[in-house]
PDB file of C-alpha atoms in Angstrom:
ATOM      1  CA  MET V   9       0.000   0.000   0.000  1.00  0.00           C
ATOM      2  CA  ILE V  10       2.916   2.338   0.738  1.00  0.00           C
ATOM      3  CA  ARG V  11       4.284   1.935  -2.794  1.00  0.00           C
ATOM      4  CA  LEU V  12       0.835   2.616  -4.160  1.00  0.00           C
ATOM      5  CA  ILE V  13       0.550   5.787  -2.065  1.00  0.00           C
ATOM      6  CA  LEU V  14       3.986   6.940  -3.275  1.00  0.00           C
ATOM      7  CA  TYR V  15       3.092   6.175  -6.883  1.00  0.00           C
ATOM      8  CA  GLN V  16      -0.207   8.032  -6.653  1.00  0.00           C
ATOM      9  CA  PHE V  17       1.500  10.938  -4.848  1.00  0.00           C
ATOM     10  CA  ASN V  18       4.083  11.195  -7.617  1.00  0.00           C
ATOM     11  CA  TYR V  19       1.283  11.185 -10.189  1.00  0.00           C
ATOM     12  CA  SER V  20      -0.827  13.871  -8.500  1.00  0.00           C
ATOM     13  CA  LYS V  21       1.735  15.958  -6.608  1.00  0.00           C
ATOM     14  CA  LYS V  22       1.127  19.120  -8.641  1.00  0.00           C
ATOM     15  CA  ILE V  23      -2.489  19.219  -7.499  1.00  0.00           C
ATOM     16  CA  LEU V  24      -1.649  18.155  -3.938  1.00  0.00           C
ATOM     17  CA  PHE V  25       0.911  20.949  -3.661  1.00  0.00           C
ATOM     18  CA  GLY V  26      -2.019  23.362  -3.983  1.00  0.00           C
ATOM     19  CA  THR V  27      -2.674  22.640  -0.310  1.00  0.00           C
ATOM     20  CA  ILE V  28       0.758  23.954   0.702  1.00  0.00           C
ATOM     21  CA  PRO V  29      -0.343  27.474   1.783  1.00  0.00           C
ATOM     22  CA  LEU V  30      -2.812  26.113   4.341  1.00  0.00           C
ATOM     23  CA  LEU V  31      -0.435  23.435   5.542  1.00  0.00           C
ATOM     24  CA  LEU V  32       2.481  25.870   5.763  1.00  0.00           C
ATOM     25  CA  VAL V  33       0.549  28.324   7.930  1.00  0.00           C
ATOM     26  CA  SER V  34      -0.617  25.460  10.134  1.00  0.00           C
ATOM     27  CA  SER V  35       2.869  24.046  10.552  1.00  0.00           C
ATOM     28  CA  VAL V  36       4.321  27.484  11.355  1.00  0.00           C
ATOM     29  CA  LEU V  37       1.641  27.933  14.043  1.00  0.00           C
ATOM     30  CA  VAL V  38       2.265  24.491  15.510  1.00  0.00           C
ATOM     31  CA  GLY V  39       6.042  24.888  15.324  1.00  0.00           C
ATOM     32  CA  THR V  40       5.899  28.308  16.965  1.00  0.00           C
ATOM     33  CA  SER V  41       3.670  26.931  19.708  1.00  0.00           C
ATOM     34  CA  LEU V  42       5.723  23.849  20.500  1.00  0.00           C
ATOM     35  CA  ILE V  43       9.079  25.612  20.355  1.00  0.00           C
ATOM     36  CA  GLY V  44       7.653  28.442  22.474  1.00  0.00           C
ATOM     37  CA  ILE V  45       6.252  26.021  25.051  1.00  0.00           C
ATOM     38  CA  HIS V  46       9.591  24.214  25.268  1.00  0.00           C
ATOM     39  CA  SER V  47      11.570  27.455  25.535  1.00  0.00           C
ATOM     40  CA  ALA V  48       9.204  29.014  28.092  1.00  0.00           C
ATOM     41  CA  SER V  49       9.074  25.950  30.306  1.00  0.00           C
ATOM     42  CA  LYS V  50      12.277  26.923  32.130  1.00  0.00           C
ATOM     43  CA  ASN V  51      12.078  30.685  32.709  1.00  0.00           C
ATOM     44  CA  ALA V  52       8.811  32.196  31.435  1.00  0.00           C
ATOM     45  CA  ILE V  53       6.056  30.000  32.817  1.00  0.00           C
ATOM     46  CA  THR V  54       3.365  32.641  32.202  1.00  0.00           C
ATOM     47  CA  ALA V  55       4.126  32.621  28.480  1.00  0.00           C
ATOM     48  CA  ILE V  56       3.286  28.939  28.082  1.00  0.00           C
ATOM     49  CA  GLN V  57      -0.448  29.635  28.000  1.00  0.00           C
ATOM     50  CA  LEU V  58      -0.018  32.036  25.079  1.00  0.00           C
ATOM     51  CA  PHE V  59       1.714  29.328  23.076  1.00  0.00           C
ATOM     52  CA  GLN V  60      -0.790  26.651  24.112  1.00  0.00           C
ATOM     53  CA  MET V  61      -3.623  28.801  22.820  1.00  0.00           C
ATOM     54  CA  LEU V  62      -2.026  28.884  19.354  1.00  0.00           C
ATOM     55  CA  ILE V  63      -1.661  25.129  19.094  1.00  0.00           C
ATOM     56  CA  PHE V  64      -5.145  24.379  20.411  1.00  0.00           C
ATOM     57  CA  PHE V  65      -7.013  26.687  18.047  1.00  0.00           C
ATOM     58  CA  GLY V  66      -4.656  26.023  15.129  1.00  0.00           C
ATOM     59  CA  GLY V  67      -4.994  22.250  15.469  1.00  0.00           C
ATOM     60  CA  LEU V  68      -8.745  22.404  15.904  1.00  0.00           C
ATOM     61  CA  THR V  69      -9.170  24.648  12.884  1.00  0.00           C
ATOM     62  CA  LEU V  70      -6.902  22.430  10.786  1.00  0.00           C
ATOM     63  CA  PHE V  71      -8.977  19.372  11.671  1.00  0.00           C
ATOM     64  CA  PHE V  72     -12.136  21.012  10.307  1.00  0.00           C
ATOM     65  CA  ILE V  73     -10.555  22.622   7.244  1.00  0.00           C
ATOM     66  CA  VAL V  74      -9.099  19.329   6.041  1.00  0.00           C
ATOM     67  CA  SER V  75     -12.608  18.020   5.360  1.00  0.00           C
ATOM     68  CA  ASN V  76     -13.057  20.812   2.786  1.00  0.00           C
ATOM     69  CA  ILE V  77      -9.729  19.913   1.206  1.00  0.00           C
ATOM     70  CA  ILE V  78     -10.867  16.285   1.005  1.00  0.00           C
ATOM     71  CA  GLN V  79     -14.064  17.253  -0.788  1.00  0.00           C
ATOM     72  CA  PHE V  80     -12.043  19.396  -3.188  1.00  0.00           C
ATOM     73  CA  LEU V  81      -9.637  16.511  -3.923  1.00  0.00           C
ATOM     74  CA  ILE V  82     -12.510  14.070  -4.427  1.00  0.00           C
ATOM     75  CA  ASP V  83     -14.003  16.403  -7.004  1.00  0.00           C
ATOM     76  CA  ILE V  84     -10.667  16.720  -8.832  1.00  0.00           C
ATOM     77  CA  PHE V  85      -9.763  13.024  -8.779  1.00  0.00           C
ATOM     78  CA  LYS V  86     -13.195  11.488  -9.456  1.00  0.00           C
ATOM     79  CA  LYS V  87     -12.032   9.540 -12.497  1.00  0.00           C
ATOM     80  CA  GLU V  88      -8.957   8.145 -10.762  1.00  0.00           C
ATOM     81  CA  TYR V  89     -11.002   6.993  -7.777  1.00  0.00           C
ATOM     82  CA  GLN V  90     -13.532   5.406 -10.096  1.00  0.00           C
ATOM     83  CA  LEU V  91     -10.673   3.522 -11.745  1.00  0.00           C
ATOM     84  CA  TRP V  92      -9.339   2.390  -8.360  1.00  0.00           C
ATOM     85  CA  SER V  93     -12.814   1.191  -7.423  1.00  0.00           C
ATOM     86  CA  THR V  94     -13.134  -0.683 -10.703  1.00  0.00           C
ATOM     87  CA  LEU V  95      -9.797  -2.349 -10.032  1.00  0.00           C
ATOM     88  CA  GLY V  96     -11.138  -3.610  -6.711  1.00  0.00           C
ATOM     89  CA  ALA V  97     -10.251  -0.949  -4.156  1.00  0.00           C
ATOM     90  CA  ASN V  98     -12.847  -0.477  -1.448  1.00  0.00           C
ATOM     91  CA  HIS V  99     -13.562   2.707   0.512  1.00  0.00           C
ATOM     92  CA  SER V 100     -10.888   1.889   3.114  1.00  0.00           C
ATOM     93  CA  HIS V 101      -8.214   1.535   0.436  1.00  0.00           C
ATOM     94  CA  ILE V 102      -9.168   4.795  -1.219  1.00  0.00           C
ATOM     95  CA  SER V 103      -9.301   6.529   2.181  1.00  0.00           C
ATOM     96  CA  LEU V 104      -5.815   5.264   3.009  1.00  0.00           C
ATOM     97  CA  LEU V 105      -4.580   6.302  -0.432  1.00  0.00           C
ATOM     98  CA  ILE V 106      -5.807   9.886  -0.056  1.00  0.00           C
ATOM     99  CA  SER V 107      -4.763  10.275   3.574  1.00  0.00           C
ATOM    100  CA  GLY V 108      -1.315   8.851   2.763  1.00  0.00           C
ATOM    101  CA  GLN V 109      -0.842  11.358  -0.041  1.00  0.00           C
ATOM    102  CA  LEU V 110      -1.907  14.201   2.244  1.00  0.00           C
ATOM    103  CA  PHE V 111       0.482  12.923   4.919  1.00  0.00           C
ATOM    104  CA  ILE V 112       3.412  13.101   2.493  1.00  0.00           C
ATOM    105  CA  THR V 113       2.420  16.575   1.299  1.00  0.00           C
ATOM    106  CA  SER V 114       1.911  17.890   4.818  1.00  0.00           C
ATOM    107  CA  PHE V 115       5.145  16.324   6.099  1.00  0.00           C
ATOM    108  CA  ILE V 116       7.218  18.057   3.417  1.00  0.00           C
ATOM    109  CA  THR V 117       5.457  21.328   4.200  1.00  0.00           C
ATOM    110  CA  SER V 118       5.676  20.809   7.959  1.00  0.00           C
ATOM    111  CA  VAL V 119       9.453  20.429   7.910  1.00  0.00           C
ATOM    112  CA  ILE V 120       9.725  23.776   6.120  1.00  0.00           C
ATOM    113  CA  GLY V 121       7.122  25.361   8.421  1.00  0.00           C
ATOM    114  CA  THR V 122       8.903  24.146  11.552  1.00  0.00           C
ATOM    115  CA  LEU V 123      12.153  25.714  10.375  1.00  0.00           C
ATOM    116  CA  LEU V 124      10.317  28.956   9.530  1.00  0.00           C
ATOM    117  CA  SER V 125       8.784  29.036  12.991  1.00  0.00           C
ATOM    118  CA  PHE V 126      12.213  29.795  14.463  1.00  0.00           C
ATOM    119  CA  ALA V 127      12.133  33.091  12.531  1.00  0.00           C
ATOM    120  CA  VAL V 128       8.542  33.846  13.581  1.00  0.00           C
ATOM    121  CA  ILE V 129       8.694  33.048  17.283  1.00  0.00           C
ATOM    122  CA  ASN V 130      10.906  35.978  18.341  1.00  0.00           C
ATOM    123  CA  LYS V 131       8.745  38.487  16.489  1.00  0.00           C
ATOM    124  CA  TYR V 132       5.549  36.982  17.916  1.00  0.00           C
ATOM    125  CA  TYR V 133       6.828  37.061  21.479  1.00  0.00           C
ATOM    126  CA  THR V 134       8.222  40.594  21.087  1.00  0.00           C
ATOM    127  CA  PHE V 135       4.815  41.709  19.831  1.00  0.00           C
ATOM    128  CA  LEU V 136       3.127  40.115  22.857  1.00  0.00           C
ATOM    129  CA  GLN V 137       5.623  41.793  25.187  1.00  0.00           C
ATOM    130  CA  SER V 138       4.837  45.175  23.635  1.00  0.00           C
ATOM    131  CA  LEU V 139       1.176  44.703  24.552  1.00  0.00           C
ATOM    132  CA  THR V 140       1.919  43.949  28.206  1.00  0.00           C
ATOM    133  CA  SER V 141       4.529  44.916  30.741  1.00  0.00           C
ATOM    134  CA  SER V 142       7.893  43.193  30.873  1.00  0.00           C
ATOM    135  CA  HIS V 143       7.296  41.723  34.343  1.00  0.00           C
ATOM    136  CA  GLU V 144       4.214  39.864  33.068  1.00  0.00           C
ATOM    137  CA  LEU V 145       6.092  38.395  30.110  1.00  0.00           C
ATOM    138  CA  PRO V 146       9.810  38.147  30.868  1.00  0.00           C
ATOM    139  CA  ASP V 147      12.402  37.861  28.110  1.00  0.00           C
ATOM    140  CA  LEU V 148      12.436  34.492  26.423  1.00  0.00           C
ATOM    141  CA  THR V 149      15.467  32.649  25.119  1.00  0.00           C
ATOM    142  CA  ILE V 150      14.522  30.387  22.223  1.00  0.00           C
ATOM    143  CA  ARG V 151      16.187  27.015  22.612  1.00  0.00           C
ATOM    144  CA  PHE V 152      16.706  24.460  19.870  1.00  0.00           C
ATOM    145  CA  ASP V 153      15.724  20.958  20.938  1.00  0.00           C
ATOM    146  CA  ILE V 154      15.764  18.160  18.368  1.00  0.00           C
ATOM    147  CA  LYS V 155      12.890  16.269  20.050  1.00  0.00           C
ATOM    148  CA  THR V 156      10.659  19.346  19.904  1.00  0.00           C
ATOM    149  CA  VAL V 157      11.547  19.980  16.258  1.00  0.00           C
ATOM    150  CA  VAL V 158      10.840  16.362  15.248  1.00  0.00           C
ATOM    151  CA  PHE V 159       7.581  16.332  17.224  1.00  0.00           C
ATOM    152  CA  SER V 160       6.593  19.643  15.636  1.00  0.00           C
ATOM    153  CA  ALA V 161       7.335  18.285  12.160  1.00  0.00           C
ATOM    154  CA  PHE V 162       4.998  15.318  12.735  1.00  0.00           C
ATOM    155  CA  VAL V 163       2.030  17.004  14.459  1.00  0.00           C
ATOM    156  CA  VAL V 164       0.439  18.592  11.368  1.00  0.00           C
ATOM    157  CA  PRO V 165       0.904  15.527   9.096  1.00  0.00           C
ATOM    158  CA  VAL V 166      -0.655  13.230  11.688  1.00  0.00           C
ATOM    159  CA  ILE V 167      -3.620  15.569  12.208  1.00  0.00           C
ATOM    160  CA  VAL V 168      -4.078  15.922   8.440  1.00  0.00           C
ATOM    161  CA  ALA V 169      -3.835  12.187   7.715  1.00  0.00           C
ATOM    162  CA  PHE V 170      -6.095  11.232  10.626  1.00  0.00           C
ATOM    163  CA  SER V 171      -8.771  13.784   9.811  1.00  0.00           C
ATOM    164  CA  ALA V 172      -8.586  12.912   6.096  1.00  0.00           C
ATOM    165  CA  TYR V 173      -9.075   9.240   6.853  1.00  0.00           C
ATOM    166  CA  LEU V 174     -11.972   9.923   9.226  1.00  0.00           C
ATOM    167  CA  SER V 175     -13.602  12.328   6.765  1.00  0.00           C
ATOM    168  CA  LEU V 176     -13.381   9.837   3.919  1.00  0.00           C
ATOM    169  CA  ILE V 177     -14.677   6.938   5.989  1.00  0.00           C
ATOM    170  CA  HIS V 178     -17.556   9.169   7.124  1.00  0.00           C
ATOM    171  CA  ILE V 179     -18.321  10.259   3.551  1.00  0.00           C
ATOM    172  CA  SER V 180     -18.354   6.674   2.321  1.00  0.00           C
ATOM    173  CA  GLU V 181     -20.446   5.372   5.234  1.00  0.00           C
ATOM    174  CA  PRO V 182     -23.805   5.473   3.340  1.00  0.00           C
ATOM    175  CA  THR V 183     -22.333   3.377   0.526  1.00  0.00           C
ATOM    176  CA  ARG V 184     -22.055   0.288   2.717  1.00  0.00           C
ATOM    177  CA  ARG V 185     -25.798  -0.052   3.164  1.00  0.00           C
ATOM    178  CA  ARG V 186     -26.708   0.321  -0.482  1.00  0.00           C
ATOM    179  CA  GLY V 187     -23.837  -1.653  -1.980  1.00  0.00           C
ATOM    180  CA  ILE V 188     -22.805   1.228  -4.253  1.00  0.00           C
ATOM    181  CA  SER V 189     -19.102   1.494  -4.857  1.00  0.00           C
ATOM    182  CA  TYR V 190     -17.251   4.386  -3.311  1.00  0.00           C
ATOM    183  CA  ALA V 191     -16.279   5.908  -6.652  1.00  0.00           C
ATOM    184  CA  VAL V 192     -19.874   5.934  -7.898  1.00  0.00           C
ATOM    185  CA  PHE V 193     -20.869   7.639  -4.656  1.00  0.00           C
ATOM    186  CA  CYS V 194     -18.175  10.276  -5.302  1.00  0.00           C
ATOM    187  CA  LEU V 195     -19.431  10.815  -8.836  1.00  0.00           C
ATOM    188  CA  LYS V 196     -22.972  11.423  -7.619  1.00  0.00           C
ATOM    189  CA  LYS V 197     -21.874  14.221  -5.265  1.00  0.00           C
TER     190      LYS V 197
END
């Protein structure tokens, strides 16, 4: 299945890369949050809540926006999914295929976004300090930690793949009762 996902990703990567702006913003938000939480955990405990707020609302929003991306991709790739269904793929296979492709796309973007978050975090925290007094938000030293960077690079792809899989399983749920193939269901939408 992994080779099939890679093959299909290579075939449709130009269209999948259209999701990069959304995924890049999400990964910068998540990277900024996680790196900020890690850096603030030692000397600026009050700042942790500001970074937690970013990751909570960013992750929640991403989970809901991915369902719109899924619908958009289904509309674009209707013929390919019909072909996969004809070749014997069921709704679980097609769901794994799409979520795997989105995982690859979001992982590539998330690595870039995590690296960009190092440039954003100082400006974000300086802006927050300008809104409050310095004793409420003390100076923050950004620390590089490989575990935080790796975790940050995987958060967005996991959320995207999980929500894509759940969205596709949910969309194809009515097809089980009627015996209609998943691709025909997609064509009717």
